[in-house]
Amino acid sequence: MITVYGAYGHTGRFVVAELLRRGLVPVLAGRNGGKLHDLAAEYPELEVREASVDDPAALDRALAGADAVINAAGPFADTAGPVIEAALRAGVPYVDVAAEIEANLDTFQLYAERAEEAGAVVVPAMAFYGGLGDLLVTAAMGDWREADSAHVAYGLDSWHPTTGTRDAGAVSRRRRGGRRVRYAGGQLEYRDDAAPTGTWSFPEPAGERDVIGEFSMADIVTVPSHLAIPEVVSYMTVEAAKDLSGADTPAPVAVDELGRSAQSFVVDVRVRAGAAERRAVASGQDIYAVSAPLAVEAVQRILTGRTRAVGVASAGEIFDAADFLAALAPHIVVELDHAAAAGR
């Protein structure tokens, strides 16, 4: 059994469906009893366990008998700590889909030593933002031991944020005092100036697009956690950034039987060392939907011993990155190029 905390949320529903598709048994858990029971009406065969994050005994019951827990309930500034604590008490692996930079930093800083001492596995940001970028950078690195920079460009044709995304963004902005953050010179920097803008040449059919530079996502936490790269820069297409910031941008709307939206994406990663460049490109549909196979693949690999680390570890550190990415097909299509020339 795999406890899915926040099972009724937008991403949580994709996680539940992916677990069932793989023949695994989800336990529907979360804070809102009414939403849980609404979801249970769609899955009458599944167990429901309501648990507030401020009730450790209820969280213990939510994880009782489970083999692992996937936390899909944001804001993760509120949920990650209590659910990790419950996972450590239960002695089960913890995976989350947090895109919040600050929440992911908390997980590494607060739980690394305890999790390692316990021989536990805690994998934060195992989602489109954070996990996928880290896997792509790690796979692009190949046999390189270090690099000068990693550039992660997100070519989203649109971004219809969920309520959870908006809530998480608001929490992050409050925690950093409205400033933006980047990773440069081997450390996080908080800045009050405007982010740079430019263009990025994505593979076709996306092509050359206007982007916002230093549009930092969870990659600036996951990648430096295990790779010797002093500069990690993310880019976002301007149209997606405008969607995200627009107060009237609607939530995602399903267009197929899997519940996915029509959104398409390409993630173009370029890692540079001196004059050499290596590249990895991933493409697919619906950034929320693809977080489910990322998180579930992670849990399956942890439970079957296909890991390289214990404690708090990002995707690229704990898994064989190239093999993991290959296993995501057809949800995500990945191409690696270790012979790319420098420049963009």
Tab-separated table of C-alpha atoms in Angstrom:
chain	number	residue	atom	x	y	z
A	1	MET	CA	0.000	0.000	0.000
A	2	ILE	CA	1.117	3.535	-0.785
A	3	THR	CA	-0.403	6.364	1.239
A	4	VAL	CA	-1.133	9.379	-0.966
A	5	TYR	CA	-1.399	12.448	1.235
A	6	GLY	CA	-3.436	15.078	-0.572
A	7	ALA	CA	-4.986	12.412	-2.786
A	8	TYR	CA	-7.942	14.622	-3.772
A	9	GLY	CA	-5.788	17.474	-5.086
A	10	HIS	CA	-5.128	18.069	-8.763
A	11	THR	CA	-1.752	16.290	-8.797
A	12	GLY	CA	-2.818	13.832	-6.108
A	13	ARG	CA	-5.547	12.475	-8.363
A	14	PHE	CA	-2.997	11.818	-11.098
A	15	VAL	CA	-0.810	10.015	-8.535
A	16	VAL	CA	-3.696	7.789	-7.423
A	17	ALA	CA	-4.513	6.895	-11.026
A	18	GLU	CA	-0.853	6.140	-11.818
A	19	LEU	CA	-0.498	3.859	-8.798
A	20	LEU	CA	-3.580	1.916	-9.847
A	21	ARG	CA	-2.342	1.710	-13.435
A	22	ARG	CA	0.819	0.047	-12.141
A	23	GLY	CA	-1.095	-2.415	-9.972
A	24	LEU	CA	-0.279	-0.701	-6.677
A	25	VAL	CA	-2.819	0.039	-3.941
A	26	PRO	CA	-3.219	3.692	-2.918
A	27	VAL	CA	-4.533	4.766	0.469
A	28	LEU	CA	-6.485	8.007	0.100
A	29	ALA	CA	-5.305	10.437	2.773
A	30	GLY	CA	-5.456	14.160	3.426
A	31	ARG	CA	-6.725	16.999	5.562
A	32	ASN	CA	-10.192	17.521	4.102
A	33	GLY	CA	-12.594	14.721	4.974
A	34	GLY	CA	-15.304	15.895	2.609
A	35	LYS	CA	-12.981	15.968	-0.409
A	36	LEU	CA	-11.548	12.606	0.569
A	37	HIS	CA	-14.959	10.972	0.630
A	38	ASP	CA	-15.892	12.607	-2.670
A	39	LEU	CA	-12.800	11.011	-4.182
A	40	ALA	CA	-13.576	7.707	-2.493
A	41	ALA	CA	-16.909	7.650	-4.313
A	42	GLU	CA	-14.870	7.276	-7.506
A	43	TYR	CA	-12.710	4.544	-5.918
A	44	PRO	CA	-14.997	2.642	-3.522
A	45	GLU	CA	-12.446	-0.158	-3.165
A	46	LEU	CA	-9.825	2.149	-1.641
A	47	GLU	CA	-9.336	2.986	2.014
A	48	VAL	CA	-9.786	6.569	3.244
A	49	ARG	CA	-7.751	8.037	6.112
A	50	GLU	CA	-8.336	11.630	7.160
A	51	ALA	CA	-5.401	13.274	8.943
A	52	SER	CA	-4.545	16.862	9.806
A	53	VAL	CA	-0.896	17.906	9.712
A	54	ASP	CA	-1.166	19.130	13.297
A	55	ASP	CA	-2.345	15.711	14.537
A	56	PRO	CA	0.643	13.306	14.700
A	57	ALA	CA	-1.527	10.394	15.862
A	58	ALA	CA	-3.820	10.819	12.847
A	59	LEU	CA	-0.804	10.968	10.524
A	60	ASP	CA	0.502	7.784	12.112
A	61	ARG	CA	-2.812	6.106	11.365
A	62	ALA	CA	-2.693	7.402	7.793
A	63	LEU	CA	0.667	5.679	7.282
A	64	ALA	CA	-0.069	2.526	9.277
A	65	GLY	CA	0.664	-0.565	7.203
A	66	ALA	CA	1.820	1.478	4.205
A	67	ASP	CA	5.020	0.698	2.327
A	68	ALA	CA	5.657	4.357	1.449
A	69	VAL	CA	4.021	7.765	1.405
A	70	ILE	CA	3.714	10.244	-1.463
A	71	ASN	CA	2.945	13.752	-0.258
A	72	ALA	CA	0.994	15.699	-2.890
A	73	ALA	CA	-0.522	18.237	-0.482
A	74	GLY	CA	0.695	21.805	-0.631
A	75	PRO	CA	1.704	24.266	0.498
A	76	PHE	CA	4.614	22.011	1.448
A	77	ALA	CA	5.852	24.607	3.903
A	78	ASP	CA	2.918	23.345	5.994
A	79	THR	CA	2.815	19.643	5.136
A	80	ALA	CA	6.325	18.386	4.364
A	81	GLY	CA	7.703	18.490	7.906
A	82	PRO	CA	4.786	16.742	9.648
A	83	VAL	CA	4.479	14.052	6.974
A	84	ILE	CA	8.245	13.412	6.949
A	85	GLU	CA	8.126	13.077	10.728
A	86	ALA	CA	5.314	10.536	10.384
A	87	ALA	CA	7.267	8.632	7.710
A	88	LEU	CA	10.328	8.497	9.971
A	89	ARG	CA	8.205	7.183	12.837
A	90	ALA	CA	6.646	4.573	10.563
A	91	GLY	CA	9.980	3.638	9.002
A	92	VAL	CA	8.729	4.109	5.432
A	93	PRO	CA	10.123	6.064	2.469
A	94	TYR	CA	8.840	9.573	1.834
A	95	VAL	CA	8.451	11.190	-1.602
A	96	ASP	CA	6.859	14.560	-2.343
A	97	VAL	CA	6.058	16.709	-5.369
A	98	ALA	CA	7.029	20.037	-3.809
A	99	ALA	CA	7.993	22.846	-6.175
A	100	GLU	CA	8.495	25.327	-3.311
A	101	ILE	CA	12.155	26.285	-3.154
A	102	GLU	CA	12.025	27.148	0.540
A	103	ALA	CA	10.168	23.968	1.530
A	104	ASN	CA	12.705	21.843	-0.315
A	105	LEU	CA	15.546	23.681	1.391
A	106	ASP	CA	13.880	22.957	4.737
A	107	THR	CA	13.739	19.250	3.922
A	108	PHE	CA	17.458	19.071	3.151
A	109	GLN	CA	18.494	21.245	6.075
A	110	LEU	CA	16.217	19.832	8.763
A	111	TYR	CA	16.116	16.137	7.922
A	112	ALA	CA	19.347	15.160	6.160
A	113	GLU	CA	21.182	14.044	9.290
A	114	ARG	CA	18.208	12.332	10.941
A	115	ALA	CA	17.162	10.485	7.813
A	116	GLU	CA	20.695	9.268	7.114
A	117	GLU	CA	21.174	8.074	10.680
A	118	ALA	CA	17.886	6.159	10.441
A	119	GLY	CA	18.766	4.685	7.052
A	120	ALA	CA	15.571	6.286	5.754
A	121	VAL	CA	14.852	7.557	2.252
A	122	VAL	CA	13.379	11.032	1.773
A	123	VAL	CA	13.082	12.351	-1.790
A	124	PRO	CA	11.731	15.911	-2.103
A	125	ALA	CA	10.650	17.681	-5.325
A	126	MET	CA	10.011	14.418	-7.190
A	127	ALA	CA	7.923	16.210	-9.797
A	128	PHE	CA	8.072	18.242	-12.999
A	129	TYR	CA	9.881	21.081	-11.218
A	130	GLY	CA	12.897	19.921	-9.246
A	131	GLY	CA	12.918	16.220	-9.997
A	132	LEU	CA	12.762	16.242	-13.781
A	133	GLY	CA	15.278	19.060	-14.142
A	134	ASP	CA	17.669	17.341	-11.750
A	135	LEU	CA	17.409	14.036	-13.637
A	136	LEU	CA	18.020	15.800	-16.951
A	137	VAL	CA	21.037	17.730	-15.665
A	138	THR	CA	22.479	14.571	-14.081
A	139	ALA	CA	21.958	12.535	-17.251
A	140	ALA	CA	23.453	15.301	-19.389
A	141	MET	CA	26.533	15.404	-17.146
A	142	GLY	CA	27.238	11.748	-17.922
A	143	ASP	CA	30.803	11.011	-16.813
A	144	TRP	CA	31.626	14.648	-15.983
A	145	ARG	CA	32.545	15.137	-12.331
A	146	GLU	CA	31.868	18.884	-12.391
A	147	ALA	CA	30.663	21.624	-14.712
A	148	ASP	CA	30.693	25.406	-14.894
A	149	SER	CA	26.957	25.903	-15.335
A	150	ALA	CA	23.635	24.215	-15.907
A	151	HIS	CA	20.866	25.985	-17.802
A	152	VAL	CA	17.304	24.619	-17.566
A	153	ALA	CA	14.890	26.227	-20.033
A	154	TYR	CA	11.168	25.546	-19.651
A	155	GLY	CA	9.329	25.825	-22.932
A	156	LEU	CA	5.702	25.806	-21.775
A	157	ASP	CA	3.141	26.871	-24.359
A	158	SER	CA	0.873	27.939	-21.471
A	159	TRP	CA	0.555	27.587	-17.713
A	160	HIS	CA	-2.877	27.320	-16.156
A	161	PRO	CA	-2.002	27.186	-12.452
A	162	THR	CA	-3.987	25.160	-9.963
A	163	THR	CA	-5.173	26.649	-6.678
A	164	GLY	CA	-2.382	24.698	-5.016
A	165	THR	CA	0.222	26.300	-7.258
A	166	ARG	CA	-1.085	29.770	-6.473
A	167	ASP	CA	-1.174	29.065	-2.724
A	168	ALA	CA	2.338	27.631	-2.745
A	169	GLY	CA	3.637	30.611	-4.713
A	170	ALA	CA	2.108	33.016	-2.228
A	171	VAL	CA	3.788	31.204	0.664
A	172	SER	CA	7.175	31.293	-1.085
A	173	ARG	CA	6.875	35.000	-1.871
A	174	ARG	CA	6.088	35.752	1.764
A	175	ARG	CA	9.012	33.663	2.992
A	176	ARG	CA	11.495	35.477	0.756
A	177	GLY	CA	9.998	38.920	1.424
A	178	GLY	CA	8.875	39.424	-2.150
A	179	ARG	CA	12.397	39.078	-3.494
A	180	ARG	CA	13.423	36.737	-6.272
A	181	VAL	CA	16.091	34.082	-5.799
A	182	ARG	CA	18.816	32.647	-7.990
A	183	TYR	CA	21.727	30.210	-7.609
A	184	ALA	CA	25.066	31.737	-8.586
A	185	GLY	CA	28.621	31.511	-7.301
A	186	GLY	CA	27.730	28.279	-5.528
A	187	GLN	CA	25.051	29.813	-3.320
A	188	LEU	CA	21.518	31.145	-3.253
A	189	GLU	CA	21.170	34.892	-3.759
A	190	TYR	CA	18.065	36.943	-2.983
A	191	ARG	CA	17.604	39.968	-5.207
A	192	ASP	CA	15.284	42.944	-5.556
A	193	ASP	CA	16.055	43.770	-9.188
A	194	ALA	CA	14.092	42.600	-12.222
A	195	ALA	CA	14.911	39.241	-13.736
A	196	PRO	CA	16.773	39.372	-17.053
A	197	THR	CA	14.984	38.627	-20.317
A	198	GLY	CA	16.159	37.160	-23.608
A	199	THR	CA	15.470	34.417	-26.126
A	200	TRP	CA	16.045	30.666	-26.122
A	201	SER	CA	16.314	28.370	-29.134
A	202	PHE	CA	14.260	25.336	-28.196
A	203	PRO	CA	14.160	22.277	-30.433
A	204	GLU	CA	11.451	22.360	-33.068
A	205	PRO	CA	8.522	22.704	-33.128
A	206	ALA	CA	8.907	25.146	-30.192
A	207	GLY	CA	11.740	27.073	-31.850
A	208	GLU	CA	13.061	30.417	-30.663
A	209	ARG	CA	11.021	31.886	-27.824
A	210	ASP	CA	11.150	34.907	-25.566
A	211	VAL	CA	12.099	33.849	-22.040
A	212	ILE	CA	12.564	35.262	-18.558
A	213	GLY	CA	15.960	34.348	-17.138
A	214	GLU	CA	16.678	33.409	-13.518
A	215	PHE	CA	13.057	32.265	-13.267
A	216	SER	CA	14.132	29.979	-10.458
A	217	MET	CA	12.363	26.723	-9.742
A	218	ALA	CA	13.216	23.841	-7.391
A	219	ASP	CA	16.136	22.845	-9.649
A	220	ILE	CA	18.287	25.423	-7.844
A	221	VAL	CA	17.900	23.261	-4.737
A	222	THR	CA	17.973	19.741	-6.162
A	223	VAL	CA	20.851	20.100	-8.640
A	224	PRO	CA	23.395	21.743	-6.273
A	225	SER	CA	22.505	19.248	-3.529
A	226	HIS	CA	24.738	16.657	-5.221
A	227	LEU	CA	26.413	18.108	-8.326
A	228	ALA	CA	29.474	20.387	-8.410
A	229	ILE	CA	27.920	23.106	-10.550
A	230	PRO	CA	28.281	26.664	-9.178
A	231	GLU	CA	25.678	28.229	-11.469
A	232	VAL	CA	22.217	26.783	-12.061
A	233	VAL	CA	19.899	28.992	-14.106
A	234	SER	CA	16.270	28.400	-15.056
A	235	TYR	CA	14.362	30.111	-17.862
A	236	MET	CA	10.612	30.318	-18.506
A	237	THR	CA	8.755	31.227	-21.679
A	238	VAL	CA	7.201	34.661	-21.365
A	239	GLU	CA	3.691	33.498	-22.229
A	240	ALA	CA	3.747	30.867	-19.461
A	241	ALA	CA	5.054	33.386	-16.926
A	242	LYS	CA	2.255	35.791	-17.866
A	243	ASP	CA	-0.305	33.021	-17.411
A	244	LEU	CA	1.073	32.222	-13.980
A	245	SER	CA	0.980	35.831	-12.818
A	246	GLY	CA	-2.436	36.569	-14.297
A	247	ALA	CA	-5.150	36.680	-11.659
A	248	ASP	CA	-7.776	35.618	-14.201
A	249	THR	CA	-5.892	32.679	-15.727
A	250	PRO	CA	-8.211	29.664	-15.299
A	251	ALA	CA	-7.191	26.335	-13.788
A	252	PRO	CA	-6.270	23.431	-16.092
A	253	VAL	CA	-9.107	21.804	-18.051
A	254	ALA	CA	-9.024	18.118	-18.983
A	255	VAL	CA	-9.034	17.343	-22.702
A	256	ASP	CA	-8.498	13.569	-22.713
A	257	GLU	CA	-9.551	10.417	-20.887
A	258	LEU	CA	-6.485	10.652	-18.634
A	259	GLY	CA	-7.560	14.038	-17.323
A	260	ARG	CA	-4.653	15.884	-18.893
A	261	SER	CA	-4.856	19.463	-20.114
A	262	ALA	CA	-3.811	20.457	-23.635
A	263	GLN	CA	-0.629	22.125	-22.340
A	264	SER	CA	2.571	20.972	-24.010
A	265	PHE	CA	6.110	21.434	-22.756
A	266	VAL	CA	9.729	21.006	-23.685
A	267	VAL	CA	12.530	21.192	-21.119
A	268	ASP	CA	15.888	22.010	-22.688
A	269	VAL	CA	18.908	21.437	-20.427
A	270	ARG	CA	22.420	22.527	-21.357
A	271	VAL	CA	25.388	21.787	-19.111
A	272	ARG	CA	28.671	23.540	-19.828
A	273	ALA	CA	32.272	22.873	-18.831
A	274	GLY	CA	34.746	25.191	-20.500
A	275	ALA	CA	34.032	25.152	-24.231
A	276	ALA	CA	32.159	21.837	-24.059
A	277	GLU	CA	28.408	21.514	-23.771
A	278	ARG	CA	26.135	18.549	-23.133
A	279	ARG	CA	22.401	18.608	-23.621
A	280	ALA	CA	19.245	16.793	-22.554
A	281	VAL	CA	15.738	17.537	-23.829
A	282	ALA	CA	12.407	16.288	-22.479
A	283	SER	CA	8.953	16.853	-23.961
A	284	GLY	CA	5.420	15.889	-23.064
A	285	GLN	CA	1.925	17.007	-22.141
A	286	ASP	CA	0.653	18.612	-18.917
A	287	ILE	CA	3.225	19.458	-16.244
A	288	TYR	CA	0.900	18.337	-13.441
A	289	ALA	CA	0.051	14.998	-15.020
A	290	VAL	CA	3.689	14.032	-15.614
A	291	SER	CA	4.517	14.604	-11.959
A	292	ALA	CA	2.587	11.402	-11.205
A	293	PRO	CA	4.794	8.944	-13.136
A	294	LEU	CA	7.855	10.730	-11.752
A	295	ALA	CA	6.724	10.251	-8.142
A	296	VAL	CA	5.388	6.723	-8.609
A	297	GLU	CA	8.462	5.539	-10.523
A	298	ALA	CA	10.535	6.881	-7.634
A	299	VAL	CA	8.537	4.916	-5.073
A	300	GLN	CA	8.750	1.712	-7.096
A	301	ARG	CA	12.518	2.054	-7.427
A	302	ILE	CA	12.940	2.738	-3.716
A	303	LEU	CA	10.828	-0.269	-2.752
A	304	THR	CA	12.733	-2.562	-5.133
A	305	GLY	CA	16.160	-1.388	-3.968
A	306	ARG	CA	17.159	0.477	-7.117
A	307	THR	CA	18.703	3.387	-5.214
A	308	ARG	CA	22.156	4.846	-4.720
A	309	ALA	CA	21.782	6.783	-1.470
A	310	VAL	CA	19.965	7.027	1.829
A	311	GLY	CA	18.820	10.050	3.781
A	312	VAL	CA	17.458	13.122	2.034
A	313	ALA	CA	18.419	12.875	-1.625
A	314	SER	CA	17.308	14.438	-4.873
A	315	ALA	CA	16.252	12.358	-7.853
A	316	GLY	CA	19.539	12.653	-9.714
A	317	GLU	CA	21.549	11.538	-6.681
A	318	ILE	CA	19.505	8.560	-5.580
A	319	PHE	CA	18.533	7.083	-8.971
A	320	ASP	CA	20.293	6.154	-12.208
A	321	ALA	CA	19.204	9.289	-14.032
A	322	ALA	CA	19.391	8.053	-17.637
A	323	ASP	CA	17.645	4.780	-16.815
A	324	PHE	CA	14.950	6.579	-14.815
A	325	LEU	CA	14.254	8.994	-17.659
A	326	ALA	CA	13.996	6.140	-20.155
A	327	ALA	CA	11.404	4.478	-17.935
A	328	LEU	CA	9.143	7.544	-18.131
A	329	ALA	CA	8.206	6.925	-21.762
A	330	PRO	CA	5.650	7.500	-23.188
A	331	HIS	CA	4.713	10.145	-20.579
A	332	ILE	CA	7.954	12.027	-21.221
A	333	VAL	CA	10.185	11.668	-24.277
A	334	VAL	CA	13.876	12.330	-23.581
A	335	GLU	CA	16.855	12.865	-25.878
A	336	LEU	CA	20.460	13.055	-24.649
A	337	ASP	CA	23.315	14.649	-26.577
A	338	HIS	CA	26.803	14.421	-25.062
A	339	ALA	CA	28.419	15.907	-28.151
A	340	ALA	CA	26.582	19.249	-28.380
A	341	ALA	CA	28.649	22.306	-29.211
A	342	ALA	CA	28.710	25.232	-26.794
A	343	GLY	CA	26.557	28.306	-27.397
A	344	ARG	CA	22.860	28.947	-27.752
